[in-house]
Amino acid sequence: MPDTPGGAPASISRDELAHLADLARIDLSDAELDHLAPQLSVILESVASITGVAGDDVPPTSHALPLTNVFREDVVRPGLTAEEALSGAPAVEQQRFRVPRILGDEQ
Amino acid sequence: MSAPETRTAAELADALASGDLTSVALTQAHLDRIADVDGAVHAFLQVDAEGALRDAAAADERRGSGQPASALDGVPIAVKDVLATRGLPTTCGSRILEGWVPPYDATVVARLRAAGLPILGKTNMDEFAMGSSTEHSAYGPTHNPWDLTRIPGGSGGGSAAAVAAYEAPLAIGTDTGGSIRQPGAVTGTVGVKPTYGGVSRYGLIALANSLDQAGPVTRTVLDAAMLHEVIGGHDPLDSTSIDAPLPGLVDAARRGADGDLTGVRIGVVTELGGEGYQAGVLARFRESVELMTRAGAEVVEVSCPHFVHALATYYLILPAEASSNLARFDAMRYGLRVTPDGSPSAEDVMRVTREAGFGDEVKRRIILGTYALSSGYYDAYYGQAQKVRTLIARDFDAAFERADVLVSPTAPTTAFKLGEKVDDPLAMYLNDLATIPANLSGVPGISVPSGLADEDGLPAGVQILAPATADDRVYRVGAALESLLAQQWGGRLLDQAPALEGAR
């Protein structure tokens, strides 16, 4: 795997892509893995050009505006009703979101 | 073409105020136009004729009793499908939200309703606002009204095409890397990205929180200023909203319309206008600068050396934020759920649903973002991008010490053919070359039509950028340029667009 000046690899293999897709909770098909891996490598190679542009003396900017925490009075206000909050849910039971099983067999 | 839908929003507001026109008639005229041409343009994903006419009737009633809710009360509008609209489907151009009906309004939408603007419908967009051509919509592409075989820009191609095709006098877009300004440039319309935090992001389905900004898409600079004043201003529901009054935008646009730029220092950015720019786009840009000089502006060359890294910086920050934002589409609380055979776990359902519900570009960016944020690579990619962002902001600071506004072509080329770049993500990303620095730094920008490129006879745009919170400057200079160009053309650029009648 070729390295960038910053020390990070500048390409993604098919196996790495499968691992990343797993982390991102997306089931990619074989055809997609074949198609996406080279595309991502090209993109990565291109964006890797910024490694080394800014030195340690440059502070990072996460946001265009300086952010401050925003508080409001702790007053009860109308919000969504349970029915409204559940209105877009794929499955509902007893005024709750119905979800598939969360724990695996071994748990 | 019948009269009402060809007029500007400001003219329509006057006609409504004087009683020459009713909102119901005006709204119906636009609905008729949509019925006539949208089969060919496909600017809309949803048309809400019933809701729009109901709101129009209410607007007429308010006028009748002498109590219009705002200057634009009764003027219809189209809204990009990235904004939540209570009772009206909102899909973000994605299958994963197909049929979702939000139980609440985005603040921008709530303000449009409070100001009395009937909402005609929701406009097409690249899925989750990822793209520069509106070809990444899960519901099919939008076509450029100037040439139906070409892209209308992206991601807000639907909003720009609706305004260019006279289907709506006004529209709302969102701009994360240029998605209001670039479609504006390639469709001959005016697009504004306000200062980051100047228009609420509450109810805007986030692509990249630190970059997204909603703004106006219109046919004139004055119309954009009027719409900006309706949607802008502090919103306690958005923690990134600027808690300060908006400068007088409509006043600035009216002042600029006299075409006088005496004393205004205009900075031409060296890095935004060289290699990769189409000759005809550059020619129109240089003419615009020349016109502004003759109108009294002082032109200076400014260099922003780190802008060459803006595209790479953006394509690390955006996917990183997007991968995190789009984690909410997990098939549990709303949207699509695909259940595989057997006894699947929540995680299995999530994987299969996200595979089925997201398109290629969304998957590409989620995975790139997951990579950029992953342990071991974070410092080299995301951390480094945040530092380069600082350098780009410093370039802007230095440039704005020498110039009141900065100018460049909005997009490097005119509209390309549908399908031409869809399999080449890097080539697609290059379209946002000139617009991205403003998003990284939060400064406001406008795209004003600059004329037709000689090579292909298609529209190009000039971008005008100002320091953060000085949105009034982009309106003043934008209106001046618009007025100088209109004198030259003997009308608006859109008047030169080919007719679309009976396209359906």
Coordinates of C-alpha atoms in Angstrom, one line a residue:
Chain A
M1 CA 0.0 0.0 0.0
P2 CA 1.6 3.3 -1.0
D3 CA 2.0 5.8 1.8
T4 CA 1.3 9.5 1.8
P5 CA 3.8 12.0 3.2
G6 CA 1.7 12.1 6.4
G7 CA 2.1 8.3 6.8
A8 CA -1.4 7.2 6.0
P9 CA -2.1 4.7 3.2
A10 CA -3.5 6.3 0.0
S11 CA -5.5 3.4 -1.3
I12 CA -8.2 1.1 -0.2
S13 CA -8.1 -2.7 -1.0
R14 CA -11.2 -4.7 -1.6
D15 CA -10.9 -6.4 1.9
E16 CA -10.4 -3.0 3.6
L17 CA -13.5 -1.7 1.8
A18 CA -15.5 -4.7 3.0
H19 CA -14.3 -4.0 6.6
L20 CA -15.2 -0.3 6.3
A21 CA -18.6 -1.2 4.9
D22 CA -19.1 -3.5 7.9
L23 CA -18.2 -0.6 10.3
A24 CA -20.6 1.7 8.4
R25 CA -23.4 -1.0 8.6
I26 CA -23.8 -1.3 4.8
D27 CA -24.0 -4.7 3.2
L28 CA -22.1 -4.2 -0.1
S29 CA -22.5 -6.7 -2.9
D30 CA -19.4 -8.3 -4.6
A31 CA -20.1 -6.2 -7.6
E32 CA -20.1 -3.0 -5.5
L33 CA -16.9 -4.0 -3.7
D34 CA -15.2 -4.5 -7.1
H35 CA -16.6 -1.2 -8.4
L36 CA -16.1 1.0 -5.3
A37 CA -12.6 -0.1 -4.2
P38 CA -10.7 1.4 -7.1
Q39 CA -12.9 4.6 -7.1
L40 CA -12.3 5.2 -3.4
S41 CA -8.5 4.6 -4.0
V42 CA -8.5 7.4 -6.6
I43 CA -10.4 9.7 -4.4
L44 CA -8.2 9.0 -1.5
E45 CA -5.1 9.5 -3.5
S46 CA -6.4 12.9 -4.5
V47 CA -7.4 14.1 -1.0
A48 CA -4.2 12.8 0.4
S49 CA -2.5 15.8 -1.2
I50 CA -3.3 17.8 2.0
T51 CA -1.2 15.7 4.3
G52 CA 1.7 17.8 5.5
V53 CA 0.1 21.1 4.3
A54 CA -0.4 22.4 7.8
G55 CA 2.2 22.1 10.5
D56 CA 1.8 21.5 14.2
D57 CA 1.6 25.2 14.9
V58 CA -1.8 25.5 13.0
P59 CA -4.8 25.0 15.2
P60 CA -7.7 23.0 13.8
T61 CA -11.0 24.7 12.9
S62 CA -14.0 22.4 13.4
H63 CA -16.5 25.1 12.6
A64 CA -16.8 28.3 10.7
L65 CA -18.2 30.1 13.8
P66 CA -17.0 30.0 17.3
L67 CA -19.6 27.8 19.1
T68 CA -20.9 28.5 22.6
N69 CA -23.3 26.3 24.5
V70 CA -26.9 27.4 24.3
F71 CA -29.2 27.2 27.3
R72 CA -32.8 28.0 27.7
E73 CA -35.2 28.2 30.6
D74 CA -36.2 24.8 31.9
V75 CA -39.9 25.3 31.1
V76 CA -42.3 22.6 29.9
R77 CA -43.3 23.2 26.3
P78 CA -45.5 21.2 23.9
G79 CA -43.5 18.7 21.9
L80 CA -44.5 15.9 19.5
T81 CA -47.2 13.5 20.6
A82 CA -46.3 9.9 20.9
E83 CA -48.4 9.3 17.8
E84 CA -46.6 12.0 15.8
A85 CA -43.2 10.7 16.9
L86 CA -44.1 7.2 15.9
S87 CA -45.8 8.3 12.6
G88 CA -42.8 7.4 10.4
A89 CA -41.7 4.2 12.1
P90 CA -41.5 1.1 10.1
A91 CA -43.1 -0.9 12.9
V92 CA -44.9 0.1 16.1
E93 CA -46.3 -1.8 19.0
Q94 CA -47.9 -0.5 22.2
Q95 CA -46.9 3.1 21.4
R96 CA -43.3 2.1 21.0
F97 CA -40.9 1.5 18.1
R98 CA -40.9 -2.2 17.3
V99 CA -37.3 -3.2 16.4
P100 CA -35.7 -6.5 15.4
R101 CA -33.8 -8.5 18.0
I102 CA -30.9 -6.6 19.4
L103 CA -29.0 -9.4 21.3
G104 CA -27.3 -12.2 19.5
D105 CA -27.9 -15.9 20.1
E106 CA -24.9 -16.2 22.4
Q107 CA -26.2 -13.4 24.6
Chain B
M1 CA -46.2 32.2 -22.1
S2 CA -48.9 33.9 -20.0
A3 CA -47.8 36.9 -17.9
P4 CA -47.8 36.1 -14.2
E5 CA -45.1 33.4 -14.0
T6 CA -42.6 35.4 -16.0
R7 CA -42.6 38.3 -13.5
T8 CA -40.1 38.6 -10.7
A9 CA -41.2 38.0 -7.1
A10 CA -40.9 41.8 -6.3
E11 CA -43.2 42.6 -9.3
L12 CA -45.6 39.9 -8.2
A13 CA -45.6 41.3 -4.6
D14 CA -46.5 44.8 -6.1
A15 CA -49.2 43.3 -8.2
L16 CA -50.7 41.5 -5.2
A17 CA -50.5 44.7 -3.1
S18 CA -52.2 46.8 -5.7
G19 CA -54.9 44.2 -6.2
D20 CA -54.1 43.6 -9.9
L21 CA -53.6 39.9 -9.1
T22 CA -54.8 37.4 -6.6
S23 CA -52.5 34.8 -4.9
V24 CA -55.0 32.1 -6.0
A25 CA -54.7 33.1 -9.7
L26 CA -50.9 33.4 -9.4
T27 CA -50.5 30.1 -7.6
Q28 CA -52.8 28.4 -10.2
A29 CA -50.7 29.9 -13.0
H30 CA -47.6 28.3 -11.6
L31 CA -49.4 25.0 -11.0
D32 CA -50.5 25.1 -14.7
R33 CA -46.9 25.8 -15.7
I34 CA -45.7 22.9 -13.7
A35 CA -48.3 20.6 -15.2
D36 CA -47.2 21.8 -18.7
V37 CA -43.4 21.6 -18.4
D38 CA -42.3 19.5 -15.4
G39 CA -42.7 16.2 -17.3
A40 CA -39.7 17.3 -19.3
V41 CA -37.8 19.2 -16.6
H42 CA -38.5 17.0 -13.5
A43 CA -37.8 19.8 -11.1
F44 CA -40.4 18.6 -8.6
L45 CA -40.6 15.4 -6.5
Q46 CA -43.9 16.4 -5.0
V47 CA -46.4 19.0 -6.1
D48 CA -48.9 20.1 -3.4
A49 CA -51.6 21.8 -5.5
E50 CA -54.3 21.6 -2.8
G51 CA -52.1 22.9 0.0
A52 CA -50.7 25.7 -2.2
L53 CA -54.1 26.9 -3.3
R54 CA -55.5 26.7 0.3
D55 CA -52.6 28.9 1.5
A56 CA -53.1 31.2 -1.5
A57 CA -56.7 31.7 -0.6
A58 CA -55.8 32.5 3.0
A59 CA -53.2 35.1 1.6
D60 CA -55.9 36.7 -0.5
E61 CA -58.1 36.9 2.5
R62 CA -55.4 38.6 4.6
R63 CA -54.8 41.1 1.7
G64 CA -58.5 41.8 1.5
S65 CA -58.6 42.7 5.2
G66 CA -55.6 44.9 4.8
Q67 CA -53.3 42.6 6.9
P68 CA -50.7 40.9 4.7
A69 CA -48.3 38.8 6.7
S70 CA -45.2 40.1 4.8
A71 CA -44.1 41.8 1.6
L72 CA -44.1 38.4 -0.1
D73 CA -47.5 37.3 1.3
G74 CA -49.1 35.2 -1.4
V75 CA -46.1 34.8 -3.7
P76 CA -45.6 31.0 -4.2
I77 CA -42.4 29.2 -3.6
A78 CA -40.8 25.8 -4.2
V79 CA -38.7 24.1 -1.4
K80 CA -35.8 21.7 -1.8
D81 CA -36.7 18.2 -0.5
V82 CA -34.0 18.4 2.1
L83 CA -36.2 20.5 4.4
A84 CA -38.8 18.9 6.7
T85 CA -42.3 19.9 5.7
R86 CA -45.1 19.0 8.1
G87 CA -47.7 16.8 6.3
L88 CA -45.8 16.8 3.0
P89 CA -43.4 14.0 2.0
T90 CA -39.7 14.7 2.5
T91 CA -37.3 12.2 0.9
C92 CA -33.9 14.0 0.5
G93 CA -33.8 12.4 -2.9
S94 CA -33.3 9.0 -1.3
R95 CA -35.1 5.7 -1.3
I96 CA -34.4 5.4 2.4
L97 CA -36.9 8.1 3.2
E98 CA -39.4 7.3 0.5
G99 CA -42.9 8.2 1.7
W100 CA -41.7 9.8 5.0
V101 CA -44.0 12.6 6.1
P102 CA -42.4 14.8 8.8
P103 CA -44.5 15.6 11.8
Y104 CA -42.8 19.1 12.0
D105 CA -41.7 22.0 9.9
A106 CA -38.1 23.1 9.4
T107 CA -37.7 26.7 10.8
V108 CA -37.2 28.0 7.2
V109 CA -40.5 26.3 6.2
A110 CA -42.2 27.6 9.3
R111 CA -41.0 31.1 8.4
L112 CA -42.2 30.8 4.8
R113 CA -45.6 29.8 6.1
A114 CA -45.8 32.6 8.7
A115 CA -44.9 35.1 5.9
G116 CA -47.7 33.7 3.8
L117 CA -45.8 32.1 0.9
P118 CA -47.8 29.2 -0.6
I119 CA -45.6 26.1 -1.0
L120 CA -45.9 24.7 -4.5
G121 CA -44.0 21.5 -3.7
K122 CA -40.7 19.8 -3.0
T123 CA -37.8 20.0 -5.5
N124 CA -35.5 17.3 -6.7
M125 CA -32.0 17.0 -5.5
D126 CA -28.9 14.8 -5.4
E127 CA -29.5 12.1 -2.7
F128 CA -28.8 13.7 0.7
A129 CA -27.4 16.7 -1.2
M130 CA -24.4 14.8 -2.4
G131 CA -23.6 15.8 -5.9
S132 CA -23.1 18.5 -8.5
S133 CA -25.6 17.5 -11.1
T134 CA -28.9 16.2 -9.5
E135 CA -28.2 12.9 -11.3
H136 CA -27.7 11.2 -7.9
S137 CA -31.4 11.6 -7.0
A138 CA -33.0 8.2 -6.4
Y139 CA -36.0 9.5 -8.3
G140 CA -34.3 10.3 -11.6
P141 CA -32.4 13.4 -12.8
T142 CA -33.6 17.0 -13.3
H143 CA -33.0 18.5 -16.7
N144 CA -31.6 21.9 -17.4
P145 CA -34.4 24.1 -18.9
W146 CA -31.8 25.7 -21.3
D147 CA -31.0 22.3 -22.8
L148 CA -32.9 19.3 -21.6
T149 CA -30.0 17.0 -22.4
R150 CA -27.8 18.7 -19.8
I151 CA -27.5 18.8 -16.0
P152 CA -29.1 21.6 -14.0
G153 CA -26.3 21.6 -11.5
G154 CA -26.5 20.1 -8.1
S155 CA -27.4 19.2 -5.5
G156 CA -30.2 21.8 -5.7
G157 CA -30.8 21.3 -9.4
G158 CA -34.5 20.9 -8.9
S159 CA -34.8 24.3 -7.1
A160 CA -32.7 26.1 -9.8
A161 CA -34.5 24.4 -12.7
A162 CA -38.0 25.2 -11.2
V163 CA -37.0 28.9 -11.1
A164 CA -35.4 28.9 -14.5
A165 CA -38.3 27.1 -16.1
Y166 CA -40.8 29.6 -14.6
E167 CA -42.4 26.9 -12.5
A168 CA -41.8 29.0 -9.4
P169 CA -40.8 32.6 -8.9
L170 CA -38.8 31.7 -5.8
A171 CA -37.2 28.5 -4.3
I172 CA -35.2 27.4 -1.3
G173 CA -31.9 25.5 -1.7
T174 CA -29.1 24.4 0.5
D175 CA -25.4 25.0 -0.1
T176 CA -22.9 22.6 1.5
G177 CA -20.1 23.1 -1.1
G178 CA -21.9 25.2 -3.7
S179 CA -25.3 23.5 -4.1
I180 CA -27.2 26.8 -4.5
R181 CA -24.6 28.9 -6.3
Q182 CA -23.4 26.3 -8.9
P183 CA -26.9 25.3 -10.0
G184 CA -27.7 29.0 -10.2
A185 CA -24.7 29.6 -12.5
V186 CA -25.6 26.8 -14.9
T187 CA -29.3 27.6 -15.1
G188 CA -29.0 31.4 -15.4
T189 CA -30.6 32.1 -12.0
V190 CA -29.4 33.9 -8.8
G191 CA -28.3 31.7 -5.9
V192 CA -27.3 32.9 -2.5
K193 CA -25.4 31.1 0.3
P194 CA -25.9 33.2 3.3
T195 CA -23.3 33.5 6.1
Y196 CA -23.1 30.2 8.0
G197 CA -25.5 30.5 10.9
G198 CA -27.5 33.3 9.2
V199 CA -30.4 31.1 8.3
S200 CA -31.6 28.3 10.7
R201 CA -30.6 24.7 10.0
Y202 CA -33.3 23.3 12.3
G203 CA -35.3 20.7 10.3
L204 CA -32.7 20.7 7.5
I205 CA -31.7 17.1 7.1
A206 CA -28.0 17.4 7.7
L207 CA -25.3 16.4 5.2
A208 CA -22.4 18.1 7.0
N209 CA -23.4 20.3 9.9
S210 CA -20.4 22.6 9.8
L211 CA -20.9 23.4 6.1
D212 CA -24.7 23.2 5.3
Q213 CA -26.5 26.5 4.8
A214 CA -30.0 27.1 3.4
G215 CA -30.6 30.1 1.1
P216 CA -32.6 31.7 -1.7
V217 CA -32.8 30.7 -5.4
T218 CA -34.4 33.4 -7.5
R219 CA -34.4 35.2 -10.9
T220 CA -33.1 38.5 -9.5
V221 CA -30.9 39.7 -6.8
L222 CA -33.7 41.8 -5.2
D223 CA -35.9 38.8 -5.1
A224 CA -33.2 36.9 -3.2
A225 CA -32.8 39.7 -0.7
M226 CA -36.5 39.7 -0.1
L227 CA -36.6 36.0 0.5
H228 CA -33.5 36.0 2.6
E229 CA -35.1 38.6 5.0
V230 CA -38.1 36.2 5.4
I231 CA -36.1 33.1 6.2
G232 CA -33.0 34.6 8.0
G233 CA -32.3 35.7 11.5
H234 CA -31.7 34.0 14.9
D235 CA -33.4 30.7 15.7
P236 CA -33.2 29.4 19.3
L237 CA -33.8 25.9 17.9
D238 CA -30.4 25.9 16.2
S239 CA -27.4 26.2 18.4
T240 CA -25.3 27.4 15.5
S241 CA -27.7 30.2 14.6
I242 CA -26.1 33.7 14.8
D243 CA -27.8 35.8 17.5
A244 CA -27.6 39.2 15.8
P245 CA -30.0 41.1 13.5
L246 CA -29.6 40.7 9.8
P247 CA -28.1 43.7 7.9
G248 CA -30.6 45.4 5.6
L249 CA -30.5 43.1 2.6
V250 CA -33.4 44.5 0.5
D251 CA -32.1 48.0 1.1
A252 CA -28.6 46.9 -0.1
A253 CA -30.1 45.3 -3.2
R254 CA -32.1 48.4 -4.0
R255 CA -29.1 50.6 -3.5
G256 CA -26.9 48.4 -5.7
A257 CA -29.5 48.5 -8.5
D258 CA -28.3 52.0 -9.5
G259 CA -25.1 50.3 -10.8
D260 CA -22.8 52.6 -9.1
L261 CA -19.7 50.9 -7.5
T262 CA -17.7 54.0 -6.7
G263 CA -15.3 53.2 -3.9
V264 CA -15.9 49.5 -3.8
R265 CA -12.8 47.4 -3.8
I266 CA -13.2 44.1 -5.7
G267 CA -10.7 41.4 -5.2
V268 CA -10.1 38.9 -8.1
V269 CA -8.9 35.7 -6.6
T270 CA -5.9 34.4 -8.5
E271 CA -6.4 30.8 -7.6
L272 CA -10.1 30.8 -8.8
G273 CA -9.8 31.3 -12.5
G274 CA -7.0 29.5 -14.1
E275 CA -6.5 25.9 -15.2
G276 CA -9.7 23.9 -15.5
Y277 CA -11.9 26.8 -16.3
Q278 CA -13.8 26.9 -19.6
A279 CA -12.7 29.7 -21.9
G280 CA -16.2 31.1 -22.4
V281 CA -16.9 31.1 -18.6
L282 CA -13.6 33.0 -18.1
A283 CA -14.5 35.5 -20.9
R284 CA -17.9 36.3 -19.3
F285 CA -16.2 36.7 -15.9
R286 CA -13.6 39.1 -17.3
E287 CA -16.3 41.2 -19.0
S288 CA -18.2 41.4 -15.7
V289 CA -15.0 42.6 -13.9
E290 CA -14.5 45.2 -16.6
L291 CA -18.1 46.4 -16.3
M292 CA -17.7 46.8 -12.5
T293 CA -14.4 48.7 -13.1
R294 CA -16.2 51.1 -15.4
A295 CA -18.9 51.5 -12.8
G296 CA -16.3 52.9 -10.3
A297 CA -15.0 49.7 -8.6
E298 CA -11.3 49.4 -7.8
V299 CA -10.1 46.0 -8.8
V300 CA -7.2 44.3 -7.0
E301 CA -5.6 40.9 -7.6
V302 CA -5.6 38.8 -4.4
S303 CA -3.9 35.5 -3.8
C304 CA -5.4 32.9 -1.5
P305 CA -2.6 30.3 -1.7
H306 CA -4.4 27.6 0.4
F307 CA -7.5 27.5 -1.8
V308 CA -5.8 24.9 -4.0
H309 CA -6.3 22.5 -1.0
A310 CA -9.9 23.5 -0.5
L311 CA -11.3 20.6 -2.6
A312 CA -9.3 17.9 -0.8
T313 CA -10.1 19.5 2.6
Y314 CA -13.8 19.5 1.8
Y315 CA -13.8 15.9 0.6
L316 CA -12.4 14.8 3.9
I317 CA -14.5 17.0 6.2
L318 CA -17.8 16.4 4.4
P319 CA -17.7 12.6 4.3
A320 CA -16.6 12.5 7.9
E321 CA -19.6 14.5 9.0
A322 CA -21.9 12.8 6.6
S323 CA -20.9 9.3 7.8
S324 CA -21.8 10.3 11.3
N325 CA -25.1 12.2 10.3
L326 CA -26.3 9.4 8.1
A327 CA -26.0 6.9 10.9
R328 CA -29.5 7.9 12.0
F329 CA -30.9 6.1 9.0
D330 CA -30.9 2.8 10.8
A331 CA -34.3 1.3 9.8
M332 CA -35.5 1.6 13.4
R333 CA -37.4 4.8 13.9
Y334 CA -38.4 6.1 10.5
G335 CA -37.8 5.5 6.8
L336 CA -37.3 2.2 5.0
R337 CA -36.9 -1.1 6.7
V338 CA -35.8 -4.1 4.7
T339 CA -36.0 -7.4 6.7
P340 CA -33.9 -10.3 5.4
D341 CA -35.1 -13.9 5.7
G342 CA -34.7 -15.9 8.9
S343 CA -34.5 -14.3 12.3
P344 CA -32.4 -11.2 11.6
S345 CA -30.9 -9.0 14.3
A346 CA -31.3 -5.2 14.3
E347 CA -27.8 -5.0 12.9
D348 CA -28.6 -7.4 10.0
V349 CA -31.7 -5.3 9.2
M350 CA -29.6 -2.1 9.3
R351 CA -27.0 -3.5 6.9
V352 CA -29.5 -4.7 4.4
T353 CA -31.7 -1.6 4.6
R354 CA -28.8 0.8 4.2
E355 CA -27.5 -1.3 1.2
A356 CA -31.0 -1.1 -0.4
G357 CA -31.8 2.5 0.6
F358 CA -28.6 4.4 -0.2
G359 CA -27.3 5.1 -3.7
D360 CA -23.7 4.8 -4.9
E361 CA -22.6 8.3 -4.1
V362 CA -24.0 8.1 -0.6
K363 CA -22.2 4.8 0.0
R364 CA -19.0 6.2 -1.4
R365 CA -19.0 9.1 0.9
I366 CA -20.1 7.2 4.1
I367 CA -17.3 4.8 3.6
L368 CA -14.8 7.5 2.8
G369 CA -15.9 9.3 6.0
T370 CA -15.7 6.1 8.1
Y371 CA -12.2 5.7 6.8
A372 CA -11.1 9.3 7.4
L373 CA -12.4 9.1 11.0
S374 CA -11.0 5.6 11.8
S375 CA -8.3 5.1 14.4
G376 CA -4.8 5.5 13.0
Y377 CA -5.9 7.7 10.0
Y378 CA -7.8 10.4 11.9
D379 CA -4.8 12.7 12.3
A380 CA -3.5 12.3 8.8
Y381 CA -6.8 12.9 7.2
Y382 CA -9.6 14.5 9.2
G383 CA -7.3 16.3 11.7
Q384 CA -5.1 17.6 8.9
A385 CA -8.2 18.8 7.0
Q386 CA -9.4 20.8 10.0
K387 CA -6.0 22.5 10.1
V388 CA -6.0 23.3 6.4
R389 CA -9.5 24.8 7.1
T390 CA -7.8 27.3 9.4
L391 CA -5.3 28.2 6.7
I392 CA -8.1 28.8 4.2
A393 CA -10.0 31.0 6.7
R394 CA -6.8 33.0 7.2
D395 CA -6.5 33.4 3.4
F396 CA -10.0 34.9 3.5
D397 CA -9.1 37.3 6.4
A398 CA -6.0 38.5 4.5
A399 CA -7.9 39.0 1.3
F400 CA -10.8 40.9 2.9
E401 CA -8.2 43.3 4.3
R402 CA -7.4 44.3 0.7
A403 CA -10.9 44.0 -0.8
D404 CA -14.5 44.5 0.2
V405 CA -15.7 41.6 -1.8
L406 CA -14.0 38.7 -3.7
V407 CA -15.1 37.6 -7.2
S408 CA -14.5 34.6 -9.4
P409 CA -16.5 32.5 -11.9
T410 CA -19.1 30.5 -9.9
A411 CA -18.5 27.2 -11.6
P412 CA -15.5 26.2 -13.8
T413 CA -17.7 25.1 -16.8
T414 CA -21.2 25.5 -18.1
A415 CA -23.7 22.6 -17.7
F416 CA -22.4 19.3 -19.0
K417 CA -24.4 16.5 -20.5
L418 CA -26.4 14.2 -18.3
G419 CA -24.4 11.0 -17.8
E420 CA -21.1 12.6 -18.8
K421 CA -19.4 12.5 -15.4
V422 CA -21.6 10.2 -13.4
D423 CA -19.1 7.4 -13.2
D424 CA -16.2 9.7 -12.5
P425 CA -16.6 11.1 -9.0
L426 CA -13.4 13.1 -9.1
A427 CA -14.4 14.9 -12.3
M428 CA -17.8 15.6 -10.7
Y429 CA -16.2 17.0 -7.5
L430 CA -14.2 19.5 -9.5
N431 CA -17.4 21.5 -10.3
D432 CA -17.4 22.8 -6.8
L433 CA -13.8 24.1 -7.0
A434 CA -14.7 27.8 -6.7
T435 CA -17.6 27.5 -4.3
I436 CA -16.2 25.3 -1.6
P437 CA -13.8 27.8 0.1
A438 CA -16.8 29.9 1.2
N439 CA -18.4 26.9 2.9
L440 CA -15.2 26.0 4.8
S441 CA -15.0 29.5 6.1
G442 CA -18.7 30.3 6.5
V443 CA -18.6 33.5 4.4
P444 CA -21.6 34.5 2.3
G445 CA -21.7 34.3 -1.5
I446 CA -24.0 35.0 -4.4
S447 CA -24.0 33.7 -8.0
V448 CA -25.2 36.2 -10.5
P449 CA -25.7 35.2 -14.2
S450 CA -22.8 36.6 -16.2
G451 CA -23.9 35.7 -19.8
L452 CA -23.7 32.8 -22.2
A453 CA -20.4 31.0 -23.0
D454 CA -19.4 31.4 -26.7
E455 CA -18.6 27.7 -27.1
D456 CA -22.0 26.3 -26.2
G457 CA -24.4 29.2 -25.7
L458 CA -25.1 28.1 -22.1
P459 CA -25.2 30.3 -19.0
A460 CA -22.3 31.1 -16.7
G461 CA -22.2 32.8 -13.4
V462 CA -20.1 35.3 -11.4
Q463 CA -19.6 34.5 -7.7
I464 CA -19.3 37.4 -5.2
L465 CA -18.1 36.7 -1.7
A466 CA -18.1 38.9 1.4
P467 CA -16.8 38.6 4.9
A468 CA -19.0 36.7 7.4
T469 CA -22.2 38.6 8.4
A470 CA -21.6 41.2 5.6
D471 CA -24.3 39.6 3.5
D472 CA -25.6 43.1 2.5
R473 CA -22.3 43.5 0.5
V474 CA -23.1 40.5 -1.8
Y475 CA -26.5 42.0 -2.4
R476 CA -25.2 45.5 -3.1
V477 CA -22.5 44.4 -5.5
G478 CA -24.6 41.6 -7.0
A479 CA -27.5 44.0 -7.8
A480 CA -25.1 46.5 -9.3
L481 CA -23.5 43.8 -11.6
E482 CA -27.0 42.5 -12.5
S483 CA -28.1 46.0 -13.4
L484 CA -25.0 46.7 -15.5
L485 CA -25.4 43.4 -17.4
A486 CA -29.1 43.9 -17.9
Q487 CA -28.4 47.3 -19.6
Q488 CA -25.9 45.5 -21.9
W489 CA -28.4 42.7 -22.8
G490 CA -31.5 44.8 -22.8
G491 CA -33.1 42.5 -20.3
R492 CA -32.4 39.5 -18.1
L493 CA -30.3 36.5 -19.2
L494 CA -33.3 34.2 -18.7
D495 CA -35.2 36.1 -21.4
Q496 CA -32.8 34.5 -23.8
A497 CA -33.6 30.9 -22.7
P498 CA -35.4 28.7 -25.3
A499 CA -39.2 28.3 -24.9
L500 CA -40.4 25.2 -23.0
E501 CA -44.1 25.5 -23.9
G502 CA -45.9 22.3 -24.4
A503 CA -42.8 20.3 -23.5
R504 CA -45.0 17.7 -21.9

